[in-house]
mmCIF file of C-alpha atoms in Angstrom:
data_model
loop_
_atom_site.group_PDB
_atom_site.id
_atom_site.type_symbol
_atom_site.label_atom_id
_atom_site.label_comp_id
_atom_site.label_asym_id
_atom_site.label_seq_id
_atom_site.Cartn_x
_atom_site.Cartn_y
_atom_site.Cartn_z
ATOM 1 C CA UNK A 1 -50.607 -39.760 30.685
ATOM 2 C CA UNK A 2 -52.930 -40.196 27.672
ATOM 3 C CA UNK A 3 -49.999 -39.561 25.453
ATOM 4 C CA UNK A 4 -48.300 -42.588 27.026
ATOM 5 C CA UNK A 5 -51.067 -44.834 26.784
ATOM 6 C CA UNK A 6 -51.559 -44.471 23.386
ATOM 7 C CA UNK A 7 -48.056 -45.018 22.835
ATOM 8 C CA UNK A 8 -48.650 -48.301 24.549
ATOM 9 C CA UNK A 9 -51.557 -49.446 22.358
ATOM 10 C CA UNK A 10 -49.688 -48.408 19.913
ATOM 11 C CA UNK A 11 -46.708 -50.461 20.328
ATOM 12 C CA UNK A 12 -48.465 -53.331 21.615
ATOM 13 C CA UNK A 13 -50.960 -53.316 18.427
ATOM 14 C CA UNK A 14 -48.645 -52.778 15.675
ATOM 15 C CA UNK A 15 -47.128 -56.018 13.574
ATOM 16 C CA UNK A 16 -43.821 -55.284 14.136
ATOM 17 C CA UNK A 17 -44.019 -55.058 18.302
ATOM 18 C CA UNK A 18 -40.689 -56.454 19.521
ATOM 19 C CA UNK A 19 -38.779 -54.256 17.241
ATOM 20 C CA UNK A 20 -40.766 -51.303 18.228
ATOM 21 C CA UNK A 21 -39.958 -52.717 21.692
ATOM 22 C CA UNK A 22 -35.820 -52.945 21.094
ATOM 23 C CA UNK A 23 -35.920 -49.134 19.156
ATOM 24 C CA UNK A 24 -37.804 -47.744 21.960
ATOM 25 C CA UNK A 25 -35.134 -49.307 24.798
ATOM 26 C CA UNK A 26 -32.391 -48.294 23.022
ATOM 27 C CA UNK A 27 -33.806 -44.522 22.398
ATOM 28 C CA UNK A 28 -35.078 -44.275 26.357
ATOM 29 C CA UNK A 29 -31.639 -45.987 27.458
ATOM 30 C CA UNK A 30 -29.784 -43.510 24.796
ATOM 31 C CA UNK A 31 -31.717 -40.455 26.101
ATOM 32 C CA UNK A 32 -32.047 -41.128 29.747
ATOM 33 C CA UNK A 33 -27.673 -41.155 29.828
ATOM 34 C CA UNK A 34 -27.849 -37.749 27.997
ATOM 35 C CA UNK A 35 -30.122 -36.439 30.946
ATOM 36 C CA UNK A 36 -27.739 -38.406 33.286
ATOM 37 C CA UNK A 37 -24.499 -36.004 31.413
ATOM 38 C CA UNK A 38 -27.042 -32.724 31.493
ATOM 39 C CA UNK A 39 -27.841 -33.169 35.167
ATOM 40 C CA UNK A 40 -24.291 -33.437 36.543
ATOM 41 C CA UNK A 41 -23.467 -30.521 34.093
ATOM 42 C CA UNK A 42 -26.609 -28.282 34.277
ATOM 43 C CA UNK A 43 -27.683 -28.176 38.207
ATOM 44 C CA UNK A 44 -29.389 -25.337 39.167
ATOM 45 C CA UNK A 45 -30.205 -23.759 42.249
ATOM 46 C CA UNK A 46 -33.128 -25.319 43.982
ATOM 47 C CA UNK A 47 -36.343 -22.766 43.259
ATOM 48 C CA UNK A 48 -38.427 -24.268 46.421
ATOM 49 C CA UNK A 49 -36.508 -22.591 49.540
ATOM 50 C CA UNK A 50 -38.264 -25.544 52.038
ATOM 51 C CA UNK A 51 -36.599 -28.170 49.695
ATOM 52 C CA UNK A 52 -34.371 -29.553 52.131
ATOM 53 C CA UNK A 53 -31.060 -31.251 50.768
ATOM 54 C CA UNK A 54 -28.277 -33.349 51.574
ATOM 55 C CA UNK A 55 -25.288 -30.758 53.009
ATOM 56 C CA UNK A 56 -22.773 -30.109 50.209
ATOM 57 C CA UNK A 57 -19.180 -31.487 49.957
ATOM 58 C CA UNK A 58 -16.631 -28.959 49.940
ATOM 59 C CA UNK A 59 -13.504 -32.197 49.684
ATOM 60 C CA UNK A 60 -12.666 -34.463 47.194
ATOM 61 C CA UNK A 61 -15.571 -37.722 47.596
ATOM 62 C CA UNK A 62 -14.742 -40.564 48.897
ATOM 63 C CA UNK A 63 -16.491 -44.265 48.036
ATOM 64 C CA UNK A 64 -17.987 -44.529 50.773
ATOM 65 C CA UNK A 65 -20.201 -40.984 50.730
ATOM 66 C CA UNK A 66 -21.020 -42.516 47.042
ATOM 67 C CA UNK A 67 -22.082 -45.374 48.322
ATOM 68 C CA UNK A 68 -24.003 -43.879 51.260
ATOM 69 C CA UNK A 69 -25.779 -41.336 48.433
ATOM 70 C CA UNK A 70 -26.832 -44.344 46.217
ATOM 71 C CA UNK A 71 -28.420 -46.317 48.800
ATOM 72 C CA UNK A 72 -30.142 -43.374 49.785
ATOM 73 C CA UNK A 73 -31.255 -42.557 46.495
ATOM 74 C CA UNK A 74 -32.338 -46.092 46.068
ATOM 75 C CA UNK A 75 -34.005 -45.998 49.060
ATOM 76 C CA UNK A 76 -36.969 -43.747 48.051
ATOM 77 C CA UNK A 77 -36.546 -45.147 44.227
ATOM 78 C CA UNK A 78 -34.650 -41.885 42.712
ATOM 79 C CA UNK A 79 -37.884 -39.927 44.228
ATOM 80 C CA UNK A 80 -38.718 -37.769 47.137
ATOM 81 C CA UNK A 81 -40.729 -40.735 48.592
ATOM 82 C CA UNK A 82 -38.644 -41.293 52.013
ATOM 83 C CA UNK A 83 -38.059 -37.165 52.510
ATOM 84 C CA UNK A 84 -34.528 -37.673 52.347
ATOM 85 C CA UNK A 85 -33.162 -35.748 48.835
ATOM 86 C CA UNK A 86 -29.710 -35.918 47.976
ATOM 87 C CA UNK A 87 -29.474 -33.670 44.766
ATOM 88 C CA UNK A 88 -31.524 -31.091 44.480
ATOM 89 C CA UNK A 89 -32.008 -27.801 42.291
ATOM 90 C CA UNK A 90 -34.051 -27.548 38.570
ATOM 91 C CA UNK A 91 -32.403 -29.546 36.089
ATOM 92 C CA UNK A 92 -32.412 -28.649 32.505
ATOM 93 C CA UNK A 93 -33.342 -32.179 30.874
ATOM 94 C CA UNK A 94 -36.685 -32.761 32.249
ATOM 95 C CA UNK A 95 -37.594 -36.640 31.923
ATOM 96 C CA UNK A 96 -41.135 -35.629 31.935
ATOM 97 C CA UNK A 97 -41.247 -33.373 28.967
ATOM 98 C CA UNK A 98 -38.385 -36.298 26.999
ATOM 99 C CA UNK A 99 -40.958 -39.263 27.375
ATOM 100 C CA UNK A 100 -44.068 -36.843 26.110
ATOM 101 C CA UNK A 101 -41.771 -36.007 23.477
ATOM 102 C CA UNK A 102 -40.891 -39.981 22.979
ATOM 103 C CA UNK A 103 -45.146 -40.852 23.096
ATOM 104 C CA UNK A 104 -45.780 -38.288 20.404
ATOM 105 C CA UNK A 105 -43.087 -39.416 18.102
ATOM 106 C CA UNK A 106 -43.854 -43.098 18.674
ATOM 107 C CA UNK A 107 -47.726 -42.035 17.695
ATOM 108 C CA UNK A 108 -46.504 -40.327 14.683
ATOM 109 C CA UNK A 109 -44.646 -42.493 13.413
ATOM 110 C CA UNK A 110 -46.043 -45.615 13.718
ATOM 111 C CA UNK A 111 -50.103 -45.056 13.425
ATOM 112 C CA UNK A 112 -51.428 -45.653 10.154
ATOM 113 C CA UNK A 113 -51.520 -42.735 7.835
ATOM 114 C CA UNK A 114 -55.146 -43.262 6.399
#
């Protein structure tokens, strides 16, 4: 959380803001579709056995199960807010450790070297 912060002042501070602003979108937006790919790719079993999930399809999907997943998703905002988890399992691309990651190279990069 501190890393992120910084990044913030950081951002907000420097001269250049709005292009730090449009690199930044671009890089999240860029890396965020790569976790999208790794997720549907990479699922692994769920490592909490009282995780309850949504009952697996075993038949081709129809629009209307997508559909009902989204809303559901959006429901609890893509988090386990509402108890109701549609995917579930360890995924490889953690979002967590890619925006630390993101906050340290932003800090590196753009702080003043003196």
């Amino acid at each position: 959380m501190i890393a992120t912060i910084v990044a913030a002042l950081v951002v907000v501070f420097h001269k250049h803001r709005c292009i730090l602003i449009r690199r930044i979108c671009v890089i999240v937006g860029l890396l965020y579709g790569y976790r999208a790919i790794t997720m549907i790719v990479t699922v692994l079993p769920s490592a909490n056995s009282e995780y309850h999930c949504d009952v697996q399809l075993n038949h081709t999907i129809s629009t209307g199960e997508v559909v009902h997943r989204v809303l559901k998703i959006m429901s609890g905002f893509g988090l386990s807010i509402n108890g109701q988890h549609v995917y579930c399992g360890d995924f490889i691309f953690s979002g967590h450790t890619m925006i630390l990651i993101l906050c340290y190279l932003i800090i590196v990069e753009y702080t003043p070297v003196s």
